[in-house]
Coordinates of C-alpha atoms in Angstrom, one line a residue:
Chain A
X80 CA 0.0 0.0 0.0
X81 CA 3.0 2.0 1.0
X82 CA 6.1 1.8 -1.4
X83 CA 8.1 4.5 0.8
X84 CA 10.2 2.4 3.8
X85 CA 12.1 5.7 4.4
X86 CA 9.2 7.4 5.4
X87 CA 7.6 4.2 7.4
X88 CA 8.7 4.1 10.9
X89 CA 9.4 -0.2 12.2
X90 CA 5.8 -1.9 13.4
X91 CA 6.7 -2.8 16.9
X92 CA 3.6 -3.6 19.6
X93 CA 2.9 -0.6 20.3
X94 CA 1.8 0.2 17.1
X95 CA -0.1 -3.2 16.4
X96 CA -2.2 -2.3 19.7
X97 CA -3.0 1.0 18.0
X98 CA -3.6 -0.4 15.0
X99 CA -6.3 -3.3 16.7
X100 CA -7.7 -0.8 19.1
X101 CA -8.6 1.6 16.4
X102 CA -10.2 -0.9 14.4
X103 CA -11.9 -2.9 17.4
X104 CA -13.5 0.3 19.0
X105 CA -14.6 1.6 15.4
X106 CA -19.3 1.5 15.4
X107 CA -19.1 3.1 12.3
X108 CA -16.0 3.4 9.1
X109 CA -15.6 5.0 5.8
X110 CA -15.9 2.0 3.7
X111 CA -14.3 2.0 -0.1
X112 CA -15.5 0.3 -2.5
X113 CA -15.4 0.0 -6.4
X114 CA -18.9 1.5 -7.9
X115 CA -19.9 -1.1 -10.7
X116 CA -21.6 1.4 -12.5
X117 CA -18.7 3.5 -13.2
X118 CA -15.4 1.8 -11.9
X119 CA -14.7 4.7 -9.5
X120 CA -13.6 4.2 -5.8
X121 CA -16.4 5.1 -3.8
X122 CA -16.4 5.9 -0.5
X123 CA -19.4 5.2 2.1
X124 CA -20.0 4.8 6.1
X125 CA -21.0 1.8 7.3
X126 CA -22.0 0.4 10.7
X127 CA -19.1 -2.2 11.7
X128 CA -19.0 -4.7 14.0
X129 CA -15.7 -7.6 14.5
X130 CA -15.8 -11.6 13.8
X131 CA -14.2 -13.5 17.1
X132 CA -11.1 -13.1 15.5
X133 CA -11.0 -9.0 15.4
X134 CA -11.9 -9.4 11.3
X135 CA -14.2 -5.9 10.8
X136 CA -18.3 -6.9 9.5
X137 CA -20.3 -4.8 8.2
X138 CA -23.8 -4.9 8.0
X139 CA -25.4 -3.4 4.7
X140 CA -28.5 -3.1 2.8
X141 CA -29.1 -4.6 -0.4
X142 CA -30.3 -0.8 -1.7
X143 CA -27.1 1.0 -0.5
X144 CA -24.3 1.0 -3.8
X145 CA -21.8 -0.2 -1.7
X146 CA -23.9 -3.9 -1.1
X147 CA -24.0 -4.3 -5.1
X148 CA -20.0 -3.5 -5.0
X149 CA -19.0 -5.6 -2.4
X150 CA -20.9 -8.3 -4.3
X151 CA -19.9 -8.1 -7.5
X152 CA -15.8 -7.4 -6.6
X153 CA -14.8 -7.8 -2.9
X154 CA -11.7 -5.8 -2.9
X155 CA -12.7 -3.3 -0.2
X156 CA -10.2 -0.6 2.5
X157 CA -11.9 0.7 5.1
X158 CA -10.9 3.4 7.5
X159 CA -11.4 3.7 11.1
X160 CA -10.8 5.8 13.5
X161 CA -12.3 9.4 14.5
X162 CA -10.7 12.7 15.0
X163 CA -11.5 14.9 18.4
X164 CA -10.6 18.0 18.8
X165 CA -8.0 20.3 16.8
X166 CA -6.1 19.5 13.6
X167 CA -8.1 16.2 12.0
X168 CA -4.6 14.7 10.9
X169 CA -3.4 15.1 14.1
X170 CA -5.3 12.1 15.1
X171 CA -4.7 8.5 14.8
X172 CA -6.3 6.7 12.1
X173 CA -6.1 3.6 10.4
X174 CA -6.4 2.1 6.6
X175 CA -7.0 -1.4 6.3
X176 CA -7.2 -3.0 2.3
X177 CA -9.6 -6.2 3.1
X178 CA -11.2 -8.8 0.9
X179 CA -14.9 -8.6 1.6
X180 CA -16.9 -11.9 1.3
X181 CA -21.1 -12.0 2.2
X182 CA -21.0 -14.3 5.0
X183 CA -25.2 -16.2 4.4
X184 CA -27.4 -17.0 7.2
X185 CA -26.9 -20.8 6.1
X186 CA -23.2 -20.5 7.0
X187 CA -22.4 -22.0 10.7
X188 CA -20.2 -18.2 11.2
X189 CA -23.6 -16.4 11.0
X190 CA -25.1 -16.8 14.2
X191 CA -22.1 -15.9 16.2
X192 CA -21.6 -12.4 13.8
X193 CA -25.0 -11.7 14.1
X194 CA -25.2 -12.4 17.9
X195 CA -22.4 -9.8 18.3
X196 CA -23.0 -7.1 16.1
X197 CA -26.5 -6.9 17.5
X198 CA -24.9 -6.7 21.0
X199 CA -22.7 -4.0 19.6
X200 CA -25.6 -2.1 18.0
X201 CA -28.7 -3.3 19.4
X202 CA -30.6 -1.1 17.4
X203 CA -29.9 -3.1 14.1
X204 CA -32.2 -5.3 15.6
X205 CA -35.0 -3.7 13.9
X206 CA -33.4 -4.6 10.2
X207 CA -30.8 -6.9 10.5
X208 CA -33.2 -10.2 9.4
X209 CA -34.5 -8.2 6.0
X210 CA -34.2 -9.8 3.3
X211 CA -32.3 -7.5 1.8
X212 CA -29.6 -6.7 4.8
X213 CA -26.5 -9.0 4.5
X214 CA -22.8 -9.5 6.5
X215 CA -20.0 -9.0 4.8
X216 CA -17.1 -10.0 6.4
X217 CA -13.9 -8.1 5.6
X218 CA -10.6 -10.2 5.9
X219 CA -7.6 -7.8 6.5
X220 CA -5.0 -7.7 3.9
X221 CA -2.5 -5.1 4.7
X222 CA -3.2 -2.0 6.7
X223 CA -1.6 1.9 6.5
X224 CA -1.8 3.0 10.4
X225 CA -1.1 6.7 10.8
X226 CA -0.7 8.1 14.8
X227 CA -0.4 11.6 13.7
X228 CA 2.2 13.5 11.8
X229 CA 5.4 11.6 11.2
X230 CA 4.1 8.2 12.9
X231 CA 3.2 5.9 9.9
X232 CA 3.2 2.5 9.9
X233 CA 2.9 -0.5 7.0
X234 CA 0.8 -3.6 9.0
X235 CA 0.2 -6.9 7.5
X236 CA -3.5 -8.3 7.8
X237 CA -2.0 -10.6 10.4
X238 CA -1.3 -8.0 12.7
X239 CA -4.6 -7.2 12.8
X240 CA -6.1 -11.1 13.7
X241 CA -6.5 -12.8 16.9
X242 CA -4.8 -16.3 16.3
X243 CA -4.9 -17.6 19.6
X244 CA -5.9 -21.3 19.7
X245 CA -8.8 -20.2 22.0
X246 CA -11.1 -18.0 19.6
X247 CA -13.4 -21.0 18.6
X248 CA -14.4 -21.9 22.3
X249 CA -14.7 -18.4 23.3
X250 CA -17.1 -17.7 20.9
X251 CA -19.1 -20.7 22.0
X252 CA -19.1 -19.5 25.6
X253 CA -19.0 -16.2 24.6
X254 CA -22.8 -15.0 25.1
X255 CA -22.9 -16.9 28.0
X256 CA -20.0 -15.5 29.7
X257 CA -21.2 -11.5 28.9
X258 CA -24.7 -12.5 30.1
X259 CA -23.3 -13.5 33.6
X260 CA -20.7 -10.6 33.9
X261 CA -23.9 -7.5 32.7
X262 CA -26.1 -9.7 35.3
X263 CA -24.0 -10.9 38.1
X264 CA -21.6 -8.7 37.4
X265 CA -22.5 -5.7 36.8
X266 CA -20.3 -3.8 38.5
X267 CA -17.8 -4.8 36.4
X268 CA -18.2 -3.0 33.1
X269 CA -18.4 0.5 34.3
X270 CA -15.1 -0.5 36.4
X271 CA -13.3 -2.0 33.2
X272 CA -14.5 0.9 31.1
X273 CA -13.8 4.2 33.3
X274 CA -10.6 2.9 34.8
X275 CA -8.8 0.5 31.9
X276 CA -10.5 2.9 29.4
X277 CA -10.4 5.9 30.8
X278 CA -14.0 6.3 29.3
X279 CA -16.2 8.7 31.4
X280 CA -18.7 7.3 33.7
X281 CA -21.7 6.1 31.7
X282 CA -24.0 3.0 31.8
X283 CA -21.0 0.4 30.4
X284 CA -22.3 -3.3 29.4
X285 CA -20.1 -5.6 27.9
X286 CA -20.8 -6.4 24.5
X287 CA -18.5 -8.8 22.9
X288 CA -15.5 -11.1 24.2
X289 CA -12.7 -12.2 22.2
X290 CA -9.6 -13.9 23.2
X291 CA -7.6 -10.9 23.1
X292 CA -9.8 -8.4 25.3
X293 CA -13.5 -7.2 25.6
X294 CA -15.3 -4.3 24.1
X295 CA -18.0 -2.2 26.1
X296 CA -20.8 0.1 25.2
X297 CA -22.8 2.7 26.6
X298 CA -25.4 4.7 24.5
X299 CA -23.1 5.5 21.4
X300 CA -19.7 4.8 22.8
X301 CA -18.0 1.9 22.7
X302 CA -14.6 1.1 23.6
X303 CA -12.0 -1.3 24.0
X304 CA -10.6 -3.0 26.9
X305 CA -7.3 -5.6 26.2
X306 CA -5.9 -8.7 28.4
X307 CA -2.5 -8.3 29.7
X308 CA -1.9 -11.6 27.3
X309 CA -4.0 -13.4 24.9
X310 CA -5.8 -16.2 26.1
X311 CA -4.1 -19.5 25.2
X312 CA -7.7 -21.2 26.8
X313 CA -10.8 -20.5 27.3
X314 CA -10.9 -22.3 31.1
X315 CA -8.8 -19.0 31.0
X316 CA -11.0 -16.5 30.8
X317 CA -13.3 -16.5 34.0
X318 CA -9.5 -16.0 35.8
X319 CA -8.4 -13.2 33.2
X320 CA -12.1 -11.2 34.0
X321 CA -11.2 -11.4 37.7
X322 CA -7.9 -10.2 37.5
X323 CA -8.5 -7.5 35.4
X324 CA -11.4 -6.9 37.9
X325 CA -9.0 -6.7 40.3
X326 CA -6.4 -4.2 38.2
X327 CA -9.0 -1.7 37.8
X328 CA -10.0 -1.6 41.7
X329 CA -6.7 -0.6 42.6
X330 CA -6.7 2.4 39.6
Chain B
X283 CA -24.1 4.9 -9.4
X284 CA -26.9 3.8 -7.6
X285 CA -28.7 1.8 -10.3
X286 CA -31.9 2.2 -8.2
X287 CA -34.7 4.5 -9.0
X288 CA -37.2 2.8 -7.1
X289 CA -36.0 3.6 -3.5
X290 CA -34.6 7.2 -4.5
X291 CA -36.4 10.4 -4.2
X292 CA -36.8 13.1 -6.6
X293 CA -34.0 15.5 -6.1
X294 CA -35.6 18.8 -5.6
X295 CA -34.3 22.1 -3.8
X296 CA -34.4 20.7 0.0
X297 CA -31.5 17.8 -1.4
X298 CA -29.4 19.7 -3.0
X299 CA -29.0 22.3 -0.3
X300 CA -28.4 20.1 2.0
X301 CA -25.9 18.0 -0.2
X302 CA -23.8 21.2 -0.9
X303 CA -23.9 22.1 2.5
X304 CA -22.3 19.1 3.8
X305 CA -19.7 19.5 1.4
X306 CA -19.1 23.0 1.8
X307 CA -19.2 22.6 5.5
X308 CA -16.8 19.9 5.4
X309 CA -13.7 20.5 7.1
X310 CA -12.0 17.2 6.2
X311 CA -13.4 14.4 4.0
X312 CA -13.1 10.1 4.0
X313 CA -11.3 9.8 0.5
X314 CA -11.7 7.0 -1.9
X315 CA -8.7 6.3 -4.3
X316 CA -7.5 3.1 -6.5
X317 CA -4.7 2.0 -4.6
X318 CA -1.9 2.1 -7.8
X319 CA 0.3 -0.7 -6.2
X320 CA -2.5 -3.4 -4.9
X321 CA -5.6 -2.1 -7.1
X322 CA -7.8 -2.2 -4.3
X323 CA -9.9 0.6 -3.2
X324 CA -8.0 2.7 -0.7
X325 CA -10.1 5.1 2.1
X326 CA -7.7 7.6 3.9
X327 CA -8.8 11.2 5.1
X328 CA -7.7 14.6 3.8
X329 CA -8.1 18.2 4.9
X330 CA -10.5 19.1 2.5
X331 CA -11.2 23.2 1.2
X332 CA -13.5 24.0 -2.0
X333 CA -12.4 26.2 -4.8
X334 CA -14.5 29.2 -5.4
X335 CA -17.1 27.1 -7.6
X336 CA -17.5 24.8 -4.6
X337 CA -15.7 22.2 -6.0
X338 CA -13.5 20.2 -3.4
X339 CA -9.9 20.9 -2.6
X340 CA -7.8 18.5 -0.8
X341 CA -4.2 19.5 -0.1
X342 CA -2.4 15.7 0.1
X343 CA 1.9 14.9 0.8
X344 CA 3.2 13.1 -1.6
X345 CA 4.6 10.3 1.6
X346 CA 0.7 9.5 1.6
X347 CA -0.7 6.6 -0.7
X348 CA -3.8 8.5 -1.6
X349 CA -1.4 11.3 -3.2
X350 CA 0.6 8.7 -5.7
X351 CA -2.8 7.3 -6.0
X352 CA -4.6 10.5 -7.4
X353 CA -1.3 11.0 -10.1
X354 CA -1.8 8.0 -11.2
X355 CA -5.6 8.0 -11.6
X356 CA -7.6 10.8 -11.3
X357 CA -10.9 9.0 -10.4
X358 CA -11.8 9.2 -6.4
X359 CA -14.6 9.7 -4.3
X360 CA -14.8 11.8 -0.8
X361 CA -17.6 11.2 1.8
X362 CA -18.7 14.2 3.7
X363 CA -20.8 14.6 6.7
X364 CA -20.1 13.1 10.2
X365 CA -22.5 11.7 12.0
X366 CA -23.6 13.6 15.9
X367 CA -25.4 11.8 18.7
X368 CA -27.0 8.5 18.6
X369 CA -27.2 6.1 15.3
X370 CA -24.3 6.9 12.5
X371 CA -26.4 6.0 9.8
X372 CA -29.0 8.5 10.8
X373 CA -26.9 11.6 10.1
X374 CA -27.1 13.1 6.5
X375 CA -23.7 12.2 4.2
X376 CA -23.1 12.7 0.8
X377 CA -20.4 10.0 -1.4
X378 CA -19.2 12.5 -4.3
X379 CA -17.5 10.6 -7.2
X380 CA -15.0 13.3 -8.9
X381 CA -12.3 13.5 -11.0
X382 CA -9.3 14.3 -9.4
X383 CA -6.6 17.1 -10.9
X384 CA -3.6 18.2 -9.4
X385 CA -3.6 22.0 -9.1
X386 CA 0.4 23.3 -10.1
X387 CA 1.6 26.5 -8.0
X388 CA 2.3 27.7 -11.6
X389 CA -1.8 27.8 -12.3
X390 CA -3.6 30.8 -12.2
X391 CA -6.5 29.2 -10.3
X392 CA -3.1 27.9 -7.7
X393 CA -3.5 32.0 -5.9
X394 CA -6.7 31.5 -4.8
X395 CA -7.1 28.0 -4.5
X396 CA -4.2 28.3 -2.1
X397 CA -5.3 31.5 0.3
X398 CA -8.8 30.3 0.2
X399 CA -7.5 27.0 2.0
X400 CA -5.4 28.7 4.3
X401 CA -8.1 31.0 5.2
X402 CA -10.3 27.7 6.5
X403 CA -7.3 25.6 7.8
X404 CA -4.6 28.2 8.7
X405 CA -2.5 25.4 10.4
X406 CA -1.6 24.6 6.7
X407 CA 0.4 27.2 6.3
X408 CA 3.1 25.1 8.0
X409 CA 3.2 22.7 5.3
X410 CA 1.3 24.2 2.3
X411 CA 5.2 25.4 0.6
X412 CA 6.5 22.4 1.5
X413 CA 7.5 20.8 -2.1
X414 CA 5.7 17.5 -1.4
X415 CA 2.9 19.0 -0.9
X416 CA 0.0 19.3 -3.8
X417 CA -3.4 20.7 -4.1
X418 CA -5.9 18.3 -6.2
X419 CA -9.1 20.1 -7.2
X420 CA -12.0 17.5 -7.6
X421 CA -14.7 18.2 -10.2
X422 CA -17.9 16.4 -8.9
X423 CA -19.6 14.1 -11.7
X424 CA -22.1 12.6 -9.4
X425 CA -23.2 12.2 -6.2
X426 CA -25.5 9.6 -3.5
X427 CA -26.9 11.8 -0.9
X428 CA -28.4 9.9 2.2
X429 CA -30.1 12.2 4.5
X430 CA -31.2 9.5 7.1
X431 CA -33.2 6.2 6.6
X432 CA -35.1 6.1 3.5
X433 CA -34.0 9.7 2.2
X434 CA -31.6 8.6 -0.4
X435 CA -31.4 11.0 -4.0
X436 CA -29.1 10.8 -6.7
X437 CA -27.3 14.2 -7.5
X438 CA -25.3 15.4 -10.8
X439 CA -21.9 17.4 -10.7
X440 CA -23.8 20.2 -11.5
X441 CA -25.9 20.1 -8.6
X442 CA -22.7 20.7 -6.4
X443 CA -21.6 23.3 -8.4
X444 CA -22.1 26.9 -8.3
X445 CA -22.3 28.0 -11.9
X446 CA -22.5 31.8 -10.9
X447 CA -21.1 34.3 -13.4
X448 CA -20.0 36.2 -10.8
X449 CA -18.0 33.8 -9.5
X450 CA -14.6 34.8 -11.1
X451 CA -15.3 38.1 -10.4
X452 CA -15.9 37.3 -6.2
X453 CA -13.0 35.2 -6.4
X454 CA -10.7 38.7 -7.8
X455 CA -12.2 40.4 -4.7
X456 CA -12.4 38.1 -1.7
X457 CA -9.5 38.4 0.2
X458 CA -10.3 42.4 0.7
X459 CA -14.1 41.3 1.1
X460 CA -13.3 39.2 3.6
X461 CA -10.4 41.5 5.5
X462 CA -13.0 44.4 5.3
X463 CA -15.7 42.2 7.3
X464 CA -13.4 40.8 9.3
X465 CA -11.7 44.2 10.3
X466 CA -14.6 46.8 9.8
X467 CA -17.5 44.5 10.7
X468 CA -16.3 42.0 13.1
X469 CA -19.8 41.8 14.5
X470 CA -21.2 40.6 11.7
X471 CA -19.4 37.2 11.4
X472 CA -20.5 35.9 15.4
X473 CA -24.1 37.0 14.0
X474 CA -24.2 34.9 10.7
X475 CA -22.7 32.0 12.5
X476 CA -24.8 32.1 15.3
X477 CA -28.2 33.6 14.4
X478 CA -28.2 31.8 10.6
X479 CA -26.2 29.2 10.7
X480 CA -28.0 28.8 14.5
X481 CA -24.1 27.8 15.5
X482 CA -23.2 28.0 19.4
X483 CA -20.9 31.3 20.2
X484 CA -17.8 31.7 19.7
X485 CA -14.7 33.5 18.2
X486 CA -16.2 33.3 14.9
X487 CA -14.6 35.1 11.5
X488 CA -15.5 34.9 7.9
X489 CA -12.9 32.3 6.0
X490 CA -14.5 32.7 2.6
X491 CA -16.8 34.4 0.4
X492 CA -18.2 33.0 -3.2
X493 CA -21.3 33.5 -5.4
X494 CA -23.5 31.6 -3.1
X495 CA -22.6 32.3 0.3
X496 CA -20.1 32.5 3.0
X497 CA -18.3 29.9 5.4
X498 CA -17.0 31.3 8.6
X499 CA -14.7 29.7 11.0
X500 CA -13.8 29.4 14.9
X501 CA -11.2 27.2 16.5
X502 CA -12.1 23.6 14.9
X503 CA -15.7 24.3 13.5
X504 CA -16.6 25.4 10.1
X505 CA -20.7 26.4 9.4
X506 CA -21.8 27.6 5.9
X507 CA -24.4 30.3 5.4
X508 CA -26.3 30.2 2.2
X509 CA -27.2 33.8 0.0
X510 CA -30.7 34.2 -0.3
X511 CA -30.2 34.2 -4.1
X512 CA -27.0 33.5 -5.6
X513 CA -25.1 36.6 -6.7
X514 CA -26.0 37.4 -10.4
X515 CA -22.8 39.7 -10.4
X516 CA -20.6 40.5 -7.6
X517 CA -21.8 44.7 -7.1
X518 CA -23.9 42.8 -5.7
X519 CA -21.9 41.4 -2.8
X520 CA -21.6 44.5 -0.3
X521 CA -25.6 44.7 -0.7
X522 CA -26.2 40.8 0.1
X523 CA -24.0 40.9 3.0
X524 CA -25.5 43.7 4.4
X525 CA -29.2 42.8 4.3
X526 CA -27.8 39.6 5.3
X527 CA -26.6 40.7 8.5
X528 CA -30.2 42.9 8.9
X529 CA -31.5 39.5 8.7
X530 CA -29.2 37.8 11.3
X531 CA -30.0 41.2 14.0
X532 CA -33.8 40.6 13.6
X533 CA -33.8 36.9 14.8

């Protein structure tokens, strides 16, 4: 994406965190597409959710231009992260080239996107069984991450995955496990989001788990909340909640 | 590029206000180029101005993809409008598919392109002279305006395009238009932004005057306030602006 090393500065962690957080906390991206009608880029916004495995989804209706691109050539980039205050380019954002493919309600990955997108944006509840809504789920090819002025970085698509060995069971227990922390829990979120965060104090849920973290929302925010390390097990992950319980008491 | 008829509305007055407001209002854009190294649609985000016809103006570093990109093939897209409170996809946007040209400092049209930018992002005069940096004007061809849920029109170039001829003529006198007001009248700019524009106060000044209206500035916002008419020649400016400040007094 990026034919200018010089310029680049070495990927190290601290960048790849950047990188996933940007695109893990993103609700909504400018999504580019090629029009089929006239072979232009196009760009869009989308509403964005994340597979298990931190790969963005979209959700999109059939009578939106950017459904009939993605269907007829997948090659899609989409860009997250959103500027605050002062000079826009002064704030980090993220360009990530991915290869869009319609995931079908038939397919067995289905009911776990759809379970957490709608815990992401419950209100996509009201449309998300038309007919004429589908998933797309965008596999990261290589990404462009810029932190500001003078802090770009080239990412592969792998940098942007969760490969831990856990992902598959964590999505099985998944809805289960952020059922029992927003109910028996509940102290938990706002703890995890105000404190890990540093998110101000709203009415924080969890909404998704993933081996590599949690994300939380409250009204329209949404962030992101990392383990210390990936989880090599799910039997790991009632232990990891309760330490990181335990890290943000003594913040 | 939304092959669609059925589910679009007739583009009337309302729709294209509101579609050149959002890009006239726009202080930085999503942007939508062919990646020239992979092919794939690339989304990145530029500091976006408009030229005195309202077309957009991105200033772009050649170290950026999106800049090698737009040499190499003119054909982009910019997304304007952000989205405010509660669901994204509820806030009015507007995808613009243009063709891109890179504006030469030895162009006439390079004078005011250039102060007009700087006038709405004066931050840029940091970098503006630096040699690997390149203004790209961007003619609109067409256009998908989505004002909300089911408010979706199809737009021409034309109908982002003020096609005013006074507009060369504004353009000549804008910079001592807008010093006058600025200097003479600097009550007048708090009142359009606030009063018309129905902006919360602040340090507000006029960045830029053209055939249609005028887009003033303070700190990080950026509000446009339309002419009642546009101007059929520009003897008529001093008059407009002056009956459109008795306007802004008597709300």
């Amino acid at each position: 994406m990026a034919d200018k090393p010089n310029v680049l500065r070495q990927t190290d962690d601290d960048a790849r965190l950047l990188a996933r957080n940007l695109v893990r906390a993103a609700r909504y991206v400018a999504l580019a597409v090629i029009d089929p009608t006239s072979g232009f880029p196009l760009a869009s916004r989308a509403l964005m959710g994340t597979d298990i495995d931190g790969a963005p989804v979209l959700l999109t209706s059939a009578l939106s231009a950017h459904t009939a691109a993605l269907i007829r050539d997948g090659r899609a980039s989409i860009l997250a992260g959103e500027p605050g205050k002062g000079d826009p380019l002064a704030h980090p954002r993220i360009s990530v080239e991915c290869q869009a493919r319609r995931i079908t309600a038939q397919e067995p990955a289905h009911s776990h996107i759809r379970r957490r997108f709608l815990a992401r944006h419950p209100k996509a509840a009201l449309y998300v069984d038309f007919p004429d809504f589908s998933f797309f789920r965008l596999t990261p090819l290589q990404a462009s991450l810029n932190g500001g002025f003078g802090k770009a970085y080239a990412l592969t698509g792998q940098d942007l995955l969760i490969t831990s060995p856990a992902c598959d069971a964590v999505a099985a227990m998944e809805e289960s496990a952020v059922d029992h922390m927003n109910s028996d829990h509940g102290e938990a979120a706002p703890l995890y989001a105000t404190k890990l965060a540093r998110a101000p104090q709203a009415a924080w849920t969890i909404c998704g788990i993933d081996a590599e973290g949690l994300d939380l929302t409250a009204d329209d925010q949404l962030v992101r909340v990392n383990f210390a390390e990936p989880l090599a097990s799910a039997d790991d992950l009632r232990s990891t909640l309760s330490a990181l319980l335990n890290q943000a008491r003594e913040i």
